[in-house]
Amino acid sequence: MTPDEYMQLALAQAQKAAEIDEIPVGCLIVNPAIGEVITSTHNQNQHTFDATAHAEILAIRQACEKLSQNRLWNMDIYVTLEPCAMCAAAISYSRIKNLYFGAYDEKGGAVVNGVKFYEQKTCHHKPNVYGGIMEKQCSEILKQFFQNKR
Amino acid sequence: MTPDEYMQLALAQAQKAAEIDEIPVGCLIVNPAIGEVITSTHNQNQHTFDATAHAEILAIRQACEKLSQNRLWNMDIYVTLEPCAMCAAAISYSRIKNLYFGAYDEKGGAVVNGVKFYEQKTCHHKPNVYGGIMEKQCSEILKQFFQNKR
């Protein structure tokens, strides 16, 4: 599968989030060696009473648990929105190899926006970063969600 | 109770971590209005197979769950080490009011070191920060732990 195809699956997760009134961000963790989707998640902030329940944190926690390891060497993560500081750091700590994200996030992003975590001396593992994958669709689903809120 | 006394309880958690070979960082979340310790946690990285299982993330998740709310308005957090980027951001997202930490962390900290998350435009809630609470003891337990590893 191509990055666009994986991102399409992450978008389907974002859509699920929107349907239950969660901010529509979806995420996958993939083992690219065998093309296996290890986990697919979406934001769960409201429903879980958990301030840390961003899609990426949930995906990392579930993948670690599923694989019984606290490092995700050689895994890829796909997320429809540029990760925030919490998630960017968690991706680094889990040693994920490649980060693919969709929409850019000027307000809360921490990869190419904000603190640019991976460019800092206090970052000790930097994934390869591929931004703007299916950017238009990933951005559109968020815009729609917030427009409906007004 | 005073900040030093709460930090002493966080240090007891750090000690528990050391005893099971986890990096000795301990954390409390406190409701200062009634002096109640809501949660007390320590690092669980190794034992839980969870790259995100820093003491602060666990404390926030447990406190949110216990209180059935995804925001911890007016709560205080005590942690024996300066929070990293992941935890500093999680503290911000959970709307904790006051952050008390012990040892400073030049290598991985994100409050007064590193990305200084709370000083960034992409940070939308900044707790009051009190660093260096029982600094010597909080630092010493980490030094001892890593010395024993060599």
PDB file of C-alpha atoms in Angstrom:
ATOM      1  CA  MET A   1       0.000   0.000   0.000  1.00  0.00           C
ATOM      2  CA  THR A   2       1.075   3.565  -0.674  1.00  0.00           C
ATOM      3  CA  PRO A   3       1.247   6.372   1.926  1.00  0.00           C
ATOM      4  CA  ASP A   4      -1.932   7.843   0.396  1.00  0.00           C
ATOM      5  CA  GLU A   5      -3.735   4.544   0.856  1.00  0.00           C
ATOM      6  CA  TYR A   6      -2.685   4.274   4.492  1.00  0.00           C
ATOM      7  CA  MET A   7      -3.707   7.888   5.025  1.00  0.00           C
ATOM      8  CA  GLN A   8      -7.105   7.030   3.589  1.00  0.00           C
ATOM      9  CA  LEU A   9      -7.509   4.507   6.428  1.00  0.00           C
ATOM     10  CA  ALA A  10      -6.471   7.157   8.953  1.00  0.00           C
ATOM     11  CA  LEU A  11      -9.089   9.463   7.410  1.00  0.00           C
ATOM     12  CA  ALA A  12     -11.727   6.785   7.919  1.00  0.00           C
ATOM     13  CA  GLN A  13     -10.804   6.857  11.615  1.00  0.00           C
ATOM     14  CA  ALA A  14     -11.103  10.650  11.644  1.00  0.00           C
ATOM     15  CA  GLN A  15     -14.566  10.259  10.153  1.00  0.00           C
ATOM     16  CA  LYS A  16     -15.516   7.867  12.964  1.00  0.00           C
ATOM     17  CA  ALA A  17     -14.362  10.491  15.480  1.00  0.00           C
ATOM     18  CA  ALA A  18     -16.497  13.185  13.845  1.00  0.00           C
ATOM     19  CA  GLU A  19     -19.541  10.913  14.053  1.00  0.00           C
ATOM     20  CA  ILE A  20     -19.251  10.754  17.847  1.00  0.00           C
ATOM     21  CA  ASP A  21     -18.442  14.462  18.182  1.00  0.00           C
ATOM     22  CA  GLU A  22     -14.708  14.033  18.794  1.00  0.00           C
ATOM     23  CA  ILE A  23     -12.234  16.263  16.944  1.00  0.00           C
ATOM     24  CA  PRO A  24     -11.675  14.295  13.708  1.00  0.00           C
ATOM     25  CA  VAL A  25      -8.070  13.179  13.825  1.00  0.00           C
ATOM     26  CA  GLY A  26      -7.256   9.597  12.882  1.00  0.00           C
ATOM     27  CA  CYS A  27      -4.079   7.586  13.227  1.00  0.00           C
ATOM     28  CA  LEU A  28      -2.531   4.268  12.172  1.00  0.00           C
ATOM     29  CA  ILE A  29       0.595   2.444  13.233  1.00  0.00           C
ATOM     30  CA  VAL A  30       1.896   0.210  10.483  1.00  0.00           C
ATOM     31  CA  ASN A  31       4.615  -2.394  10.223  1.00  0.00           C
ATOM     32  CA  PRO A  32       5.837  -1.562   6.719  1.00  0.00           C
ATOM     33  CA  ALA A  33       7.933  -4.730   6.403  1.00  0.00           C
ATOM     34  CA  ILE A  34       4.784  -6.828   6.162  1.00  0.00           C
ATOM     35  CA  GLY A  35       2.228  -4.115   5.372  1.00  0.00           C
ATOM     36  CA  GLU A  36       0.328  -4.807   8.590  1.00  0.00           C
ATOM     37  CA  VAL A  37      -1.819  -2.186  10.281  1.00  0.00           C
ATOM     38  CA  ILE A  38      -1.007  -2.726  13.960  1.00  0.00           C
ATOM     39  CA  THR A  39      -3.462  -0.199  15.398  1.00  0.00           C
ATOM     40  CA  SER A  40      -5.949   2.339  14.086  1.00  0.00           C
ATOM     41  CA  THR A  41      -7.349   4.974  16.423  1.00  0.00           C
ATOM     42  CA  HIS A  42      -8.994   8.360  16.636  1.00  0.00           C
ATOM     43  CA  ASN A  43      -9.214  11.125  19.232  1.00  0.00           C
ATOM     44  CA  GLN A  44     -11.103  10.063  22.348  1.00  0.00           C
ATOM     45  CA  ASN A  45     -10.743  13.112  24.549  1.00  0.00           C
ATOM     46  CA  GLN A  46     -14.400  13.593  25.368  1.00  0.00           C
ATOM     47  CA  HIS A  47     -15.522  10.000  25.638  1.00  0.00           C
ATOM     48  CA  THR A  48     -12.725   8.635  27.761  1.00  0.00           C
ATOM     49  CA  PHE A  49     -12.322  11.500  30.241  1.00  0.00           C
ATOM     50  CA  ASP A  50      -8.630  11.519  29.376  1.00  0.00           C
ATOM     51  CA  ALA A  51      -6.788  14.729  28.524  1.00  0.00           C
ATOM     52  CA  THR A  52      -4.007  12.659  26.909  1.00  0.00           C
ATOM     53  CA  ALA A  53      -6.291  10.655  24.597  1.00  0.00           C
ATOM     54  CA  HIS A  54      -5.085  12.056  21.290  1.00  0.00           C
ATOM     55  CA  ALA A  55      -5.169   9.579  18.400  1.00  0.00           C
ATOM     56  CA  GLU A  56      -1.377   9.151  18.365  1.00  0.00           C
ATOM     57  CA  ILE A  57      -1.036   8.492  22.107  1.00  0.00           C
ATOM     58  CA  LEU A  58      -3.782   5.881  21.922  1.00  0.00           C
ATOM     59  CA  ALA A  59      -2.181   4.277  18.845  1.00  0.00           C
ATOM     60  CA  ILE A  60       1.248   4.117  20.493  1.00  0.00           C
ATOM     61  CA  ARG A  61      -0.130   2.714  23.745  1.00  0.00           C
ATOM     62  CA  GLN A  62      -2.151   0.082  21.931  1.00  0.00           C
ATOM     63  CA  ALA A  63       0.701  -0.893  19.594  1.00  0.00           C
ATOM     64  CA  CYS A  64       3.141  -1.219  22.506  1.00  0.00           C
ATOM     65  CA  GLU A  65       0.641  -3.378  24.350  1.00  0.00           C
ATOM     66  CA  LYS A  66      -0.139  -5.520  21.300  1.00  0.00           C
ATOM     67  CA  LEU A  67       3.542  -6.144  20.565  1.00  0.00           C
ATOM     68  CA  SER A  68       4.542  -6.395  24.261  1.00  0.00           C
ATOM     69  CA  GLN A  69       7.343  -3.901  23.760  1.00  0.00           C
ATOM     70  CA  ASN A  70       7.824  -0.293  24.786  1.00  0.00           C
ATOM     71  CA  ARG A  71       9.672   0.637  21.612  1.00  0.00           C
ATOM     72  CA  LEU A  72       8.228   0.617  18.095  1.00  0.00           C
ATOM     73  CA  TRP A  73      11.430   0.369  16.083  1.00  0.00           C
ATOM     74  CA  ASN A  74      10.917   0.281  12.295  1.00  0.00           C
ATOM     75  CA  MET A  75       7.232   1.104  12.577  1.00  0.00           C
ATOM     76  CA  ASP A  76       5.487   3.885  10.666  1.00  0.00           C
ATOM     77  CA  ILE A  77       2.826   6.222  12.022  1.00  0.00           C
ATOM     78  CA  TYR A  78       0.170   7.897   9.869  1.00  0.00           C
ATOM     79  CA  VAL A  79      -1.843  10.743  11.355  1.00  0.00           C
ATOM     80  CA  THR A  80      -4.268  13.086   9.637  1.00  0.00           C
ATOM     81  CA  LEU A  81      -2.999  16.182  11.517  1.00  0.00           C
ATOM     82  CA  GLU A  82       0.482  17.404  12.349  1.00  0.00           C
ATOM     83  CA  PRO A  83       1.268  16.073  15.852  1.00  0.00           C
ATOM     84  CA  CYS A  84       1.222  18.410  18.853  1.00  0.00           C
ATOM     85  CA  ALA A  85       4.137  18.617  21.319  1.00  0.00           C
ATOM     86  CA  MET A  86       2.778  15.790  23.478  1.00  0.00           C
ATOM     87  CA  CYS A  87       2.367  13.438  20.528  1.00  0.00           C
ATOM     88  CA  ALA A  88       5.533  14.472  18.677  1.00  0.00           C
ATOM     89  CA  ALA A  89       7.523  13.661  21.808  1.00  0.00           C
ATOM     90  CA  ALA A  90       5.698  10.361  22.330  1.00  0.00           C
ATOM     91  CA  ILE A  91       6.488   9.373  18.729  1.00  0.00           C
ATOM     92  CA  SER A  92      10.143  10.107  19.418  1.00  0.00           C
ATOM     93  CA  TYR A  93      10.207   8.142  22.697  1.00  0.00           C
ATOM     94  CA  SER A  94       8.600   5.137  21.059  1.00  0.00           C
ATOM     95  CA  ARG A  95      11.327   5.165  18.362  1.00  0.00           C
ATOM     96  CA  ILE A  96       8.924   5.116  15.426  1.00  0.00           C
ATOM     97  CA  LYS A  97      10.892   5.299  12.179  1.00  0.00           C
ATOM     98  CA  ASN A  98       8.671   7.268   9.800  1.00  0.00           C
ATOM     99  CA  LEU A  99       6.010   9.872  10.514  1.00  0.00           C
ATOM    100  CA  TYR A 100       3.481  10.639   7.781  1.00  0.00           C
ATOM    101  CA  PHE A 101       0.992  13.396   8.514  1.00  0.00           C
ATOM    102  CA  GLY A 102      -1.777  15.066   6.544  1.00  0.00           C
ATOM    103  CA  ALA A 103      -2.824  18.616   7.468  1.00  0.00           C
ATOM    104  CA  TYR A 104      -0.417  21.168   8.887  1.00  0.00           C
ATOM    105  CA  ASP A 105      -1.344  22.693  12.256  1.00  0.00           C
ATOM    106  CA  GLU A 106      -0.108  26.226  12.808  1.00  0.00           C
ATOM    107  CA  LYS A 107      -2.006  26.580  16.049  1.00  0.00           C
ATOM    108  CA  GLY A 108      -0.914  23.440  17.855  1.00  0.00           C
ATOM    109  CA  GLY A 109       1.593  21.551  15.708  1.00  0.00           C
ATOM    110  CA  ALA A 110       5.070  20.760  17.004  1.00  0.00           C
ATOM    111  CA  VAL A 111       6.815  19.187  14.004  1.00  0.00           C
ATOM    112  CA  VAL A 112       7.171  21.893  11.359  1.00  0.00           C
ATOM    113  CA  ASN A 113       5.244  24.449  13.457  1.00  0.00           C
ATOM    114  CA  GLY A 114       5.558  25.507  17.100  1.00  0.00           C
ATOM    115  CA  VAL A 115       8.413  23.964  19.051  1.00  0.00           C
ATOM    116  CA  LYS A 116       9.654  21.877  16.101  1.00  0.00           C
ATOM    117  CA  PHE A 117      10.486  19.179  18.610  1.00  0.00           C
ATOM    118  CA  TYR A 118      12.586  16.991  16.322  1.00  0.00           C
ATOM    119  CA  GLU A 119      15.006  19.840  15.661  1.00  0.00           C
ATOM    120  CA  GLN A 120      15.810  20.329  19.351  1.00  0.00           C
ATOM    121  CA  LYS A 121      18.802  19.107  21.317  1.00  0.00           C
ATOM    122  CA  THR A 122      16.430  17.597  23.888  1.00  0.00           C
ATOM    123  CA  CYS A 123      15.061  15.272  21.179  1.00  0.00           C
ATOM    124  CA  HIS A 124      17.012  12.022  21.162  1.00  0.00           C
ATOM    125  CA  HIS A 125      15.285  10.155  18.330  1.00  0.00           C
ATOM    126  CA  LYS A 126      14.034  11.887  15.213  1.00  0.00           C
ATOM    127  CA  PRO A 127      11.680  10.045  12.840  1.00  0.00           C
ATOM    128  CA  ASN A 128      11.746  10.751   9.125  1.00  0.00           C
ATOM    129  CA  VAL A 129       8.932  13.229   8.516  1.00  0.00           C
ATOM    130  CA  TYR A 130       6.612  13.336   5.501  1.00  0.00           C
ATOM    131  CA  GLY A 131       4.029  16.126   5.832  1.00  0.00           C
ATOM    132  CA  GLY A 132       1.085  17.064   3.614  1.00  0.00           C
ATOM    133  CA  ILE A 133      -0.039  13.517   2.696  1.00  0.00           C
ATOM    134  CA  MET A 134      -3.610  13.916   1.385  1.00  0.00           C
ATOM    135  CA  GLU A 135      -3.467  17.323   3.000  1.00  0.00           C
ATOM    136  CA  LYS A 136      -6.638  18.657   1.423  1.00  0.00           C
ATOM    137  CA  GLN A 137      -8.888  15.839   2.656  1.00  0.00           C
ATOM    138  CA  CYS A 138      -7.275  15.776   6.108  1.00  0.00           C
ATOM    139  CA  SER A 139      -7.734  19.508   6.463  1.00  0.00           C
ATOM    140  CA  GLU A 140     -11.278  19.531   5.036  1.00  0.00           C
ATOM    141  CA  ILE A 141     -12.686  17.094   7.584  1.00  0.00           C
ATOM    142  CA  LEU A 142     -11.447  19.352  10.412  1.00  0.00           C
ATOM    143  CA  LYS A 143     -12.816  22.501   8.796  1.00  0.00           C
ATOM    144  CA  GLN A 144     -16.221  20.877   8.327  1.00  0.00           C
ATOM    145  CA  PHE A 145     -16.270  19.721  11.938  1.00  0.00           C
ATOM    146  CA  PHE A 146     -15.545  23.150  13.379  1.00  0.00           C
ATOM    147  CA  GLN A 147     -17.916  24.892  10.957  1.00  0.00           C
ATOM    148  CA  ASN A 148     -20.728  22.665  12.183  1.00  0.00           C
ATOM    149  CA  LYS A 149     -19.897  23.703  15.759  1.00  0.00           C
ATOM    150  CA  ARG A 150     -20.582  27.380  15.100  1.00  0.00           C
TER     151      ARG A 150
ATOM    152  CA  MET B   1       0.527  20.386  53.701  1.00  0.00           C
ATOM    153  CA  THR B   2       3.432  22.387  52.239  1.00  0.00           C
ATOM    154  CA  PRO B   3       4.910  21.898  48.742  1.00  0.00           C
ATOM    155  CA  ASP B   4       7.912  20.198  50.364  1.00  0.00           C
ATOM    156  CA  GLU B   5       5.630  17.746  52.133  1.00  0.00           C
ATOM    157  CA  TYR B   6       3.765  16.887  48.932  1.00  0.00           C
ATOM    158  CA  MET B   7       7.084  16.508  47.108  1.00  0.00           C
ATOM    159  CA  GLN B   8       8.151  14.091  49.835  1.00  0.00           C
ATOM    160  CA  LEU B   9       5.205  11.890  48.840  1.00  0.00           C
ATOM    161  CA  ALA B  10       6.235  12.140  45.181  1.00  0.00           C
ATOM    162  CA  LEU B  11       9.744  11.101  46.244  1.00  0.00           C
ATOM    163  CA  ALA B  12       8.306   8.031  47.952  1.00  0.00           C
ATOM    164  CA  GLN B  13       6.764   7.109  44.591  1.00  0.00           C
ATOM    165  CA  ALA B  14      10.129   7.620  42.884  1.00  0.00           C
ATOM    166  CA  GLN B  15      11.650   5.275  45.448  1.00  0.00           C
ATOM    167  CA  LYS B  16       9.035   2.633  44.583  1.00  0.00           C
ATOM    168  CA  ALA B  17       9.996   2.993  40.913  1.00  0.00           C
ATOM    169  CA  ALA B  18      13.687   2.476  41.701  1.00  0.00           C
ATOM    170  CA  GLU B  19      12.848  -0.688  43.603  1.00  0.00           C
ATOM    171  CA  ILE B  20      11.319  -2.247  40.481  1.00  0.00           C
ATOM    172  CA  ASP B  21      14.080  -0.939  38.207  1.00  0.00           C
ATOM    173  CA  GLU B  22      12.076   1.892  36.661  1.00  0.00           C
ATOM    174  CA  ILE B  23      13.642   5.347  36.314  1.00  0.00           C
ATOM    175  CA  PRO B  24      12.813   6.938  39.689  1.00  0.00           C
ATOM    176  CA  VAL B  25      10.415   9.749  38.903  1.00  0.00           C
ATOM    177  CA  GLY B  26       7.335  10.141  41.084  1.00  0.00           C
ATOM    178  CA  CYS B  27       4.255  12.289  40.694  1.00  0.00           C
ATOM    179  CA  LEU B  28       1.147  13.422  42.584  1.00  0.00           C
ATOM    180  CA  ILE B  29      -1.976  15.234  41.540  1.00  0.00           C
ATOM    181  CA  VAL B  30      -3.481  17.176  44.406  1.00  0.00           C
ATOM    182  CA  ASN B  31      -6.695  19.097  44.926  1.00  0.00           C
ATOM    183  CA  PRO B  32      -5.292  21.966  47.007  1.00  0.00           C
ATOM    184  CA  ALA B  33      -8.729  23.255  48.045  1.00  0.00           C
ATOM    185  CA  ILE B  34      -9.232  20.224  50.279  1.00  0.00           C
ATOM    186  CA  GLY B  35      -5.642  18.948  50.503  1.00  0.00           C
ATOM    187  CA  GLU B  36      -6.579  15.677  48.822  1.00  0.00           C
ATOM    188  CA  VAL B  37      -4.043  13.590  46.916  1.00  0.00           C
ATOM    189  CA  ILE B  38      -6.051  12.442  43.882  1.00  0.00           C
ATOM    190  CA  THR B  39      -3.394  10.180  42.361  1.00  0.00           C
ATOM    191  CA  SER B  40       0.190   9.185  43.070  1.00  0.00           C
ATOM    192  CA  THR B  41       2.223   7.450  40.386  1.00  0.00           C
ATOM    193  CA  HIS B  42       5.709   6.630  39.179  1.00  0.00           C
ATOM    194  CA  ASN B  43       7.293   5.799  35.843  1.00  0.00           C
ATOM    195  CA  GLN B  44       6.078   2.492  34.406  1.00  0.00           C
ATOM    196  CA  ASN B  45       7.818   2.401  31.058  1.00  0.00           C
ATOM    197  CA  GLN B  46       9.369  -1.013  31.386  1.00  0.00           C
ATOM    198  CA  HIS B  47       6.646  -2.846  33.207  1.00  0.00           C
ATOM    199  CA  THR B  48       3.681  -1.716  31.189  1.00  0.00           C
ATOM    200  CA  PHE B  49       5.169  -1.938  27.678  1.00  0.00           C
ATOM    201  CA  ASP B  50       4.059   1.644  27.147  1.00  0.00           C
ATOM    202  CA  ALA B  51       6.362   4.304  25.739  1.00  0.00           C
ATOM    203  CA  THR B  52       4.037   7.007  27.087  1.00  0.00           C
ATOM    204  CA  ALA B  53       3.961   5.712  30.677  1.00  0.00           C
ATOM    205  CA  HIS B  54       5.790   8.589  32.331  1.00  0.00           C
ATOM    206  CA  ALA B  55       4.667   9.342  35.883  1.00  0.00           C
ATOM    207  CA  GLU B  56       2.851  12.539  34.852  1.00  0.00           C
ATOM    208  CA  ILE B  57       0.890  10.941  31.989  1.00  0.00           C
ATOM    209  CA  LEU B  58      -0.236   8.129  34.275  1.00  0.00           C
ATOM    210  CA  ALA B  59      -1.198  10.602  37.009  1.00  0.00           C
ATOM    211  CA  ILE B  60      -3.213  12.750  34.600  1.00  0.00           C
ATOM    212  CA  ARG B  61      -4.977   9.761  33.048  1.00  0.00           C
ATOM    213  CA  GLN B  62      -5.840   8.320  36.448  1.00  0.00           C
ATOM    214  CA  ALA B  63      -7.006  11.659  37.852  1.00  0.00           C
ATOM    215  CA  CYS B  64      -9.200  12.314  34.802  1.00  0.00           C
ATOM    216  CA  GLU B  65     -10.697   8.866  35.145  1.00  0.00           C
ATOM    217  CA  LYS B  66     -11.216   9.170  38.889  1.00  0.00           C
ATOM    218  CA  LEU B  67     -12.929  12.546  38.564  1.00  0.00           C
ATOM    219  CA  SER B  68     -14.788  11.630  35.320  1.00  0.00           C
ATOM    220  CA  GLN B  69     -13.557  14.796  33.621  1.00  0.00           C
ATOM    221  CA  ASN B  70     -10.970  15.460  30.942  1.00  0.00           C
ATOM    222  CA  ARG B  71      -9.828  18.725  32.496  1.00  0.00           C
ATOM    223  CA  LEU B  72      -8.134  19.140  35.867  1.00  0.00           C
ATOM    224  CA  TRP B  73      -8.937  22.795  36.563  1.00  0.00           C
ATOM    225  CA  ASN B  74      -7.545  24.093  39.877  1.00  0.00           C
ATOM    226  CA  MET B  75      -5.497  20.966  40.492  1.00  0.00           C
ATOM    227  CA  ASP B  76      -1.786  20.935  41.336  1.00  0.00           C
ATOM    228  CA  ILE B  77       0.796  18.493  40.019  1.00  0.00           C
ATOM    229  CA  TYR B  78       3.971  17.575  41.873  1.00  0.00           C
ATOM    230  CA  VAL B  79       6.714  15.736  40.001  1.00  0.00           C
ATOM    231  CA  THR B  80      10.246  14.956  41.117  1.00  0.00           C
ATOM    232  CA  LEU B  81      11.781  15.813  37.716  1.00  0.00           C
ATOM    233  CA  GLU B  82      11.201  18.680  35.283  1.00  0.00           C
ATOM    234  CA  PRO B  83       8.592  17.415  32.789  1.00  0.00           C
ATOM    235  CA  CYS B  84       9.619  16.452  29.245  1.00  0.00           C
ATOM    236  CA  ALA B  85       7.852  17.858  26.171  1.00  0.00           C
ATOM    237  CA  MET B  86       5.216  15.094  26.171  1.00  0.00           C
ATOM    238  CA  CYS B  87       4.346  15.621  29.831  1.00  0.00           C
ATOM    239  CA  ALA B  88       4.635  19.424  29.805  1.00  0.00           C
ATOM    240  CA  ALA B  89       2.119  19.510  26.957  1.00  0.00           C
ATOM    241  CA  ALA B  90      -0.182  16.996  28.680  1.00  0.00           C
ATOM    242  CA  ILE B  91      -0.145  19.165  31.829  1.00  0.00           C
ATOM    243  CA  SER B  92      -1.148  22.130  29.692  1.00  0.00           C
ATOM    244  CA  TYR B  93      -3.958  20.245  27.913  1.00  0.00           C
ATOM    245  CA  SER B  94      -5.363  19.011  31.206  1.00  0.00           C
ATOM    246  CA  ARG B  95      -5.507  22.634  32.486  1.00  0.00           C
ATOM    247  CA  ILE B  96      -3.650  21.921  35.717  1.00  0.00           C
ATOM    248  CA  LYS B  97      -3.186  25.164  37.640  1.00  0.00           C
ATOM    249  CA  ASN B  98       0.162  24.773  39.403  1.00  0.00           C
ATOM    250  CA  LEU B  99       3.206  22.689  38.488  1.00  0.00           C
ATOM    251  CA  TYR B 100       5.744  21.964  41.208  1.00  0.00           C
ATOM    252  CA  PHE B 101       8.832  20.052  40.133  1.00  0.00           C
ATOM    253  CA  GLY B 102      12.011  18.922  41.894  1.00  0.00           C
ATOM    254  CA  ALA B 103      15.164  18.354  39.824  1.00  0.00           C
ATOM    255  CA  TYR B 104      15.948  20.298  36.663  1.00  0.00           C
ATOM    256  CA  ASP B 105      16.504  18.213  33.501  1.00  0.00           C
ATOM    257  CA  GLU B 106      18.893  19.773  30.996  1.00  0.00           C
ATOM    258  CA  LYS B 107      18.854  16.687  28.792  1.00  0.00           C
ATOM    259  CA  GLY B 108      15.124  16.130  28.410  1.00  0.00           C
ATOM    260  CA  GLY B 109      13.238  18.882  30.247  1.00  0.00           C
ATOM    261  CA  ALA B 110      10.773  21.112  28.390  1.00  0.00           C
ATOM    262  CA  VAL B 111       9.740  23.675  30.995  1.00  0.00           C
ATOM    263  CA  VAL B 112      12.811  25.786  31.775  1.00  0.00           C
ATOM    264  CA  ASN B 113      15.052  23.691  29.500  1.00  0.00           C
ATOM    265  CA  GLY B 114      14.631  22.478  25.921  1.00  0.00           C
ATOM    266  CA  VAL B 115      11.543  23.693  24.083  1.00  0.00           C
ATOM    267  CA  LYS B 116      10.238  25.706  27.090  1.00  0.00           C
ATOM    268  CA  PHE B 117       6.777  24.680  26.008  1.00  0.00           C
ATOM    269  CA  TYR B 118       4.845  27.106  28.207  1.00  0.00           C
ATOM    270  CA  GLU B 119       6.579  30.088  26.618  1.00  0.00           C
ATOM    271  CA  GLN B 120       5.456  29.147  23.087  1.00  0.00           C
ATOM    272  CA  LYS B 121       2.594  30.555  21.055  1.00  0.00           C
ATOM    273  CA  THR B 122       1.354  26.984  20.439  1.00  0.00           C
ATOM    274  CA  CYS B 123       0.780  26.578  24.196  1.00  0.00           C
ATOM    275  CA  HIS B 124      -2.757  27.611  25.079  1.00  0.00           C
ATOM    276  CA  HIS B 125      -2.741  27.064  28.859  1.00  0.00           C
ATOM    277  CA  LYS B 126       0.273  27.801  31.030  1.00  0.00           C
ATOM    278  CA  PRO B 127       0.377  26.511  34.603  1.00  0.00           C
ATOM    279  CA  ASN B 128       2.193  28.453  37.296  1.00  0.00           C
ATOM    280  CA  VAL B 129       5.610  26.835  37.575  1.00  0.00           C
ATOM    281  CA  TYR B 130       7.608  26.282  40.761  1.00  0.00           C
ATOM    282  CA  GLY B 131      10.893  24.468  40.058  1.00  0.00           C
ATOM    283  CA  GLY B 132      13.585  23.190  42.408  1.00  0.00           C
ATOM    284  CA  ILE B 133      11.271  21.929  45.195  1.00  0.00           C
ATOM    285  CA  MET B 134      13.434  19.535  47.257  1.00  0.00           C
ATOM    286  CA  GLU B 135      15.784  19.631  44.308  1.00  0.00           C
ATOM    287  CA  LYS B 136      18.700  17.911  46.028  1.00  0.00           C
ATOM    288  CA  GLN B 137      16.731  14.816  47.085  1.00  0.00           C
ATOM    289  CA  CYS B 138      14.895  14.574  43.747  1.00  0.00           C
ATOM    290  CA  SER B 139      18.163  14.775  41.860  1.00  0.00           C
ATOM    291  CA  GLU B 140      20.039  12.418  44.187  1.00  0.00           C
ATOM    292  CA  ILE B 141      17.646   9.500  43.723  1.00  0.00           C
ATOM    293  CA  LEU B 142      18.150   9.711  39.933  1.00  0.00           C
ATOM    294  CA  LYS B 143      21.952   9.942  40.255  1.00  0.00           C
ATOM    295  CA  GLN B 144      22.033   6.890  42.525  1.00  0.00           C
ATOM    296  CA  PHE B 145      19.842   4.921  40.124  1.00  0.00           C
ATOM    297  CA  PHE B 146      22.021   5.593  37.096  1.00  0.00           C
ATOM    298  CA  GLN B 147      25.250   5.039  39.061  1.00  0.00           C
ATOM    299  CA  ASN B 148      24.023   1.587  40.024  1.00  0.00           C
ATOM    300  CA  LYS B 149      23.376   0.849  36.334  1.00  0.00           C
ATOM    301  CA  ARG B 150      27.020   1.294  35.342  1.00  0.00           C
TER     302      ARG B 150
END
